[in-house]
């Protein structure tokens, strides 16, 4: 899916545009037992509650593609034979009206989700009449239908007892503790909306955490391996460069790698290309070549990239570098520079001692006090 396609689906979760008749689900206690089933009609319900429920479901489409949102790809064999894909199709095709199918899905989620305390599993089905668009962006009167299911797994937070003021008697009264629905920790949309059409070979998977991709969920629900969490991707990419380049992993090389990827991100942003930007093994190869790294070290880095991320891996740039931050750290010192001024910092070795050199281009303050330099 592209960002443009994602935005198109997210607009479906406005009350005035929603075609979702109801939200179904179940309330699960801390012991993994279903306490109650949920079936809440939206069209005739409280408008405030409807809007809030739609916002909760929409949260499973929030964040960035490649970061909070990742594509799940099913093989041809999975689509034709796997129990996981068959259940997802049954959820969609029955429009969440088959109690047996719902119970089967709830139980699978309960088996693989481990939260402290209670949580809720919510499901919604939407049928979107997708208007056909021409190459100039204009729509015509023809439509194709996109029927899909959205799932949100939300922890329940128990509020503490509190004092509430009542205007009726101008007194404080005790307010009982209540169960509050939190934002989703995990969610997905099935099938995927690729090229503005249904793609049963894909799903869009959401995780709130950038450090935990909930692998047990993807294995149980999709029958696939979980994507490497964004924070782990950054640490792994750093290890690949550090270990593969070894003595060639100089400040100048690291600065060049950061600068090139940051420039790629900026150029992609300015191009308004709907396809997401990715960093592949070939990207790493060309970046290191431009940085002047020896061919042997480049080959080692490319092999390490395959071993760490898998062959044909395509990483989201923001998962491996921070484009709006540039920091050099030592045990006793930390230097932060705006990325566009990264060239102001260099390294130098004198008499066997290593130094970080910062070119002064303006006034310098120490603890708020301006300092002078000897001429």
XYZ file of C-alpha atoms in Angstrom, residues 150-365:
216
model
C -10.298 -4.065 10.562
C -9.124 -5.565 13.855
C -7.961 -3.703 16.967
C -6.605 -5.297 20.144
C -6.856 -2.738 22.947
C -5.745 -2.969 26.592
C -8.213 -1.924 29.263
C -7.009 0.516 31.895
C -8.729 0.689 35.235
C -9.150 4.250 36.479
C -8.697 4.939 40.187
C -11.488 6.125 42.434
C -11.719 9.908 42.317
C -13.710 12.878 43.537
C -16.291 14.412 41.213
C -18.009 17.772 41.704
C -21.773 17.941 41.205
C -23.312 21.297 40.436
C -26.709 20.076 41.601
C -25.704 20.235 45.284
C -22.313 21.983 44.973
C -20.600 19.083 46.711
C -17.878 16.567 45.936
C -18.911 12.934 45.610
C -16.914 9.764 45.127
C -16.622 8.562 41.533
C -16.251 4.820 41.155
C -13.349 3.266 39.292
C -14.171 2.490 35.666
C -12.726 0.425 32.830
C -11.303 2.675 30.106
C -10.551 1.579 26.560
C -6.953 2.343 25.549
C -5.546 2.843 22.067
C -4.807 -0.362 20.139
C -1.496 -2.100 20.760
C -1.976 -4.428 17.789
C -4.236 -4.380 14.752
C -4.580 -5.178 11.085
C -6.593 -4.620 7.932
C -7.411 -7.541 5.631
C -7.221 -7.724 2.695
C -4.716 -5.091 1.597
C -5.783 -2.134 -0.558
C -3.158 -2.246 -3.313
C -3.517 -0.224 -6.512
C -6.846 0.907 -5.037
C -8.210 -2.631 -5.192
C -8.567 -5.693 -2.975
C -5.458 -7.861 -2.646
C -6.117 -11.084 -0.733
C -2.388 -11.882 -0.948
C -1.681 -9.114 1.542
C -2.703 -7.508 4.827
C -1.617 -4.355 6.642
C -0.275 -5.044 10.152
C -0.156 -2.402 12.909
C 1.886 -2.284 16.104
C 1.915 0.671 18.453
C 5.347 -0.240 19.840
C 8.488 0.382 17.791
C 10.426 -2.174 19.822
C 7.969 -5.098 19.934
C 6.393 -6.473 16.754
C 4.420 -9.128 18.707
C 5.770 -12.130 16.745
C 3.369 -14.594 18.366
C 0.452 -12.623 16.883
C 1.737 -12.658 13.301
C 2.596 -16.347 13.527
C -0.824 -17.297 14.913
C -3.047 -14.970 12.875
C -1.150 -14.738 9.570
C 1.130 -17.768 9.646
C 4.103 -15.520 8.875
C 7.173 -14.271 10.692
C 6.936 -10.899 12.393
C 8.829 -7.983 10.848
C 11.920 -6.827 12.704
C 10.882 -3.917 14.990
C 12.099 -0.465 13.842
C 14.349 0.019 16.878
C 15.957 -3.357 16.263
C 16.439 -2.461 12.588
C 18.411 0.645 13.548
C 20.629 -1.241 15.995
C 21.181 -4.062 13.500
C 22.064 -1.678 10.657
C 24.614 0.019 12.910
C 26.122 -3.375 13.779
C 26.322 -4.326 10.092
C 28.349 -1.205 9.273
C 30.520 -1.350 12.399
C 31.487 -5.010 12.065
C 31.686 -5.273 8.275
C 33.642 -2.069 7.683
C 35.851 -2.459 10.758
C 38.803 -0.036 10.418
C 37.122 1.633 7.437
C 34.162 2.695 9.563
C 35.597 6.192 9.989
C 33.757 9.349 10.945
C 33.912 10.529 7.330
C 32.298 7.307 6.065
C 29.511 7.377 8.667
C 28.888 11.073 7.935
C 28.694 10.309 4.219
C 26.251 7.421 4.741
C 24.000 9.611 6.902
C 24.148 12.494 4.422
C 23.343 10.345 1.385
C 20.361 8.600 2.957
C 19.062 11.914 4.339
C 19.324 13.431 0.846
C 17.432 10.452 -0.596
C 14.633 11.005 1.927
C 14.422 14.723 1.115
C 14.440 14.116 -2.649
C 11.699 11.492 -2.311
C 9.618 13.891 -0.232
C 9.953 16.650 -2.829
C 9.104 14.281 -5.685
C 5.698 13.388 -4.144
C 6.242 9.816 -5.314
C 3.387 7.723 -3.826
C 5.583 4.615 -3.635
C 7.441 4.313 -0.303
C 11.202 4.905 -0.292
C 13.270 1.900 0.771
C 16.907 1.044 1.457
C 18.004 -2.242 -0.110
C 21.295 -4.089 -0.363
C 21.998 -2.321 -3.662
C 21.370 1.027 -1.943
C 23.921 0.162 0.736
C 26.413 -0.893 -1.943
C 26.121 2.373 -3.902
C 26.219 4.509 -0.731
C 29.408 2.819 0.479
C 31.008 3.051 -2.968
C 30.333 6.787 -3.044
C 31.833 7.043 0.458
C 35.120 5.577 -0.778
C 34.924 2.242 1.046
C 37.095 -0.583 -0.310
C 35.392 -3.222 -2.463
C 36.186 -6.054 -0.042
C 34.555 -4.215 2.874
C 31.521 -3.364 0.723
C 31.039 -7.023 -0.186
C 31.293 -7.961 3.483
C 28.695 -5.317 4.398
C 26.307 -6.524 1.676
C 26.605 -10.123 2.873
C 26.006 -9.008 6.464
C 22.949 -7.039 5.279
C 21.465 -10.194 3.722
C 22.237 -12.286 6.802
C 20.738 -9.740 9.202
C 17.645 -8.609 7.293
C 17.090 -11.372 4.760
C 17.564 -11.461 1.013
C 15.544 -8.876 -0.925
C 14.984 -6.902 2.298
C 13.729 -3.345 1.818
C 14.089 -1.121 4.887
C 12.362 2.154 5.626
C 15.071 4.869 5.858
C 13.701 6.413 9.053
C 14.080 3.015 10.744
C 17.862 2.983 10.260
C 18.881 6.653 10.531
C 17.429 9.739 12.189
C 17.401 12.373 9.471
C 16.583 15.298 11.779
C 19.232 14.460 14.389
C 23.026 14.211 14.280
C 24.848 13.228 17.454
C 28.398 12.147 18.302
C 28.854 10.508 21.694
C 31.701 9.391 23.932
C 31.507 8.152 27.520
C 32.153 11.666 28.870
C 31.009 13.905 25.989
C 27.993 14.250 23.719
C 27.980 16.594 20.719
C 24.708 17.415 18.947
C 24.720 19.158 15.581
C 21.881 20.044 13.224
C 22.190 17.586 10.304
C 22.717 20.321 7.712
C 25.872 21.413 9.585
C 27.385 17.926 9.943
C 30.418 19.076 7.912
C 31.385 21.433 10.748
C 32.652 18.400 12.669
C 35.782 16.482 11.660
C 38.352 14.161 13.227
C 42.099 14.524 13.567
C 44.954 12.487 15.027
C 47.964 14.204 16.613
C 50.841 12.369 18.264
C 48.711 9.250 18.541
C 45.817 11.118 20.217
C 42.415 11.316 18.502
C 40.443 14.570 18.450
C 37.000 15.745 17.396
C 37.343 19.131 15.702
C 34.407 21.541 15.539
C 34.702 24.492 13.184
C 33.391 27.625 14.895
C 31.068 29.557 12.596
C 29.414 31.895 15.094
C 29.172 32.983 18.742
C 29.956 30.283 21.332
C 28.423 30.122 24.803
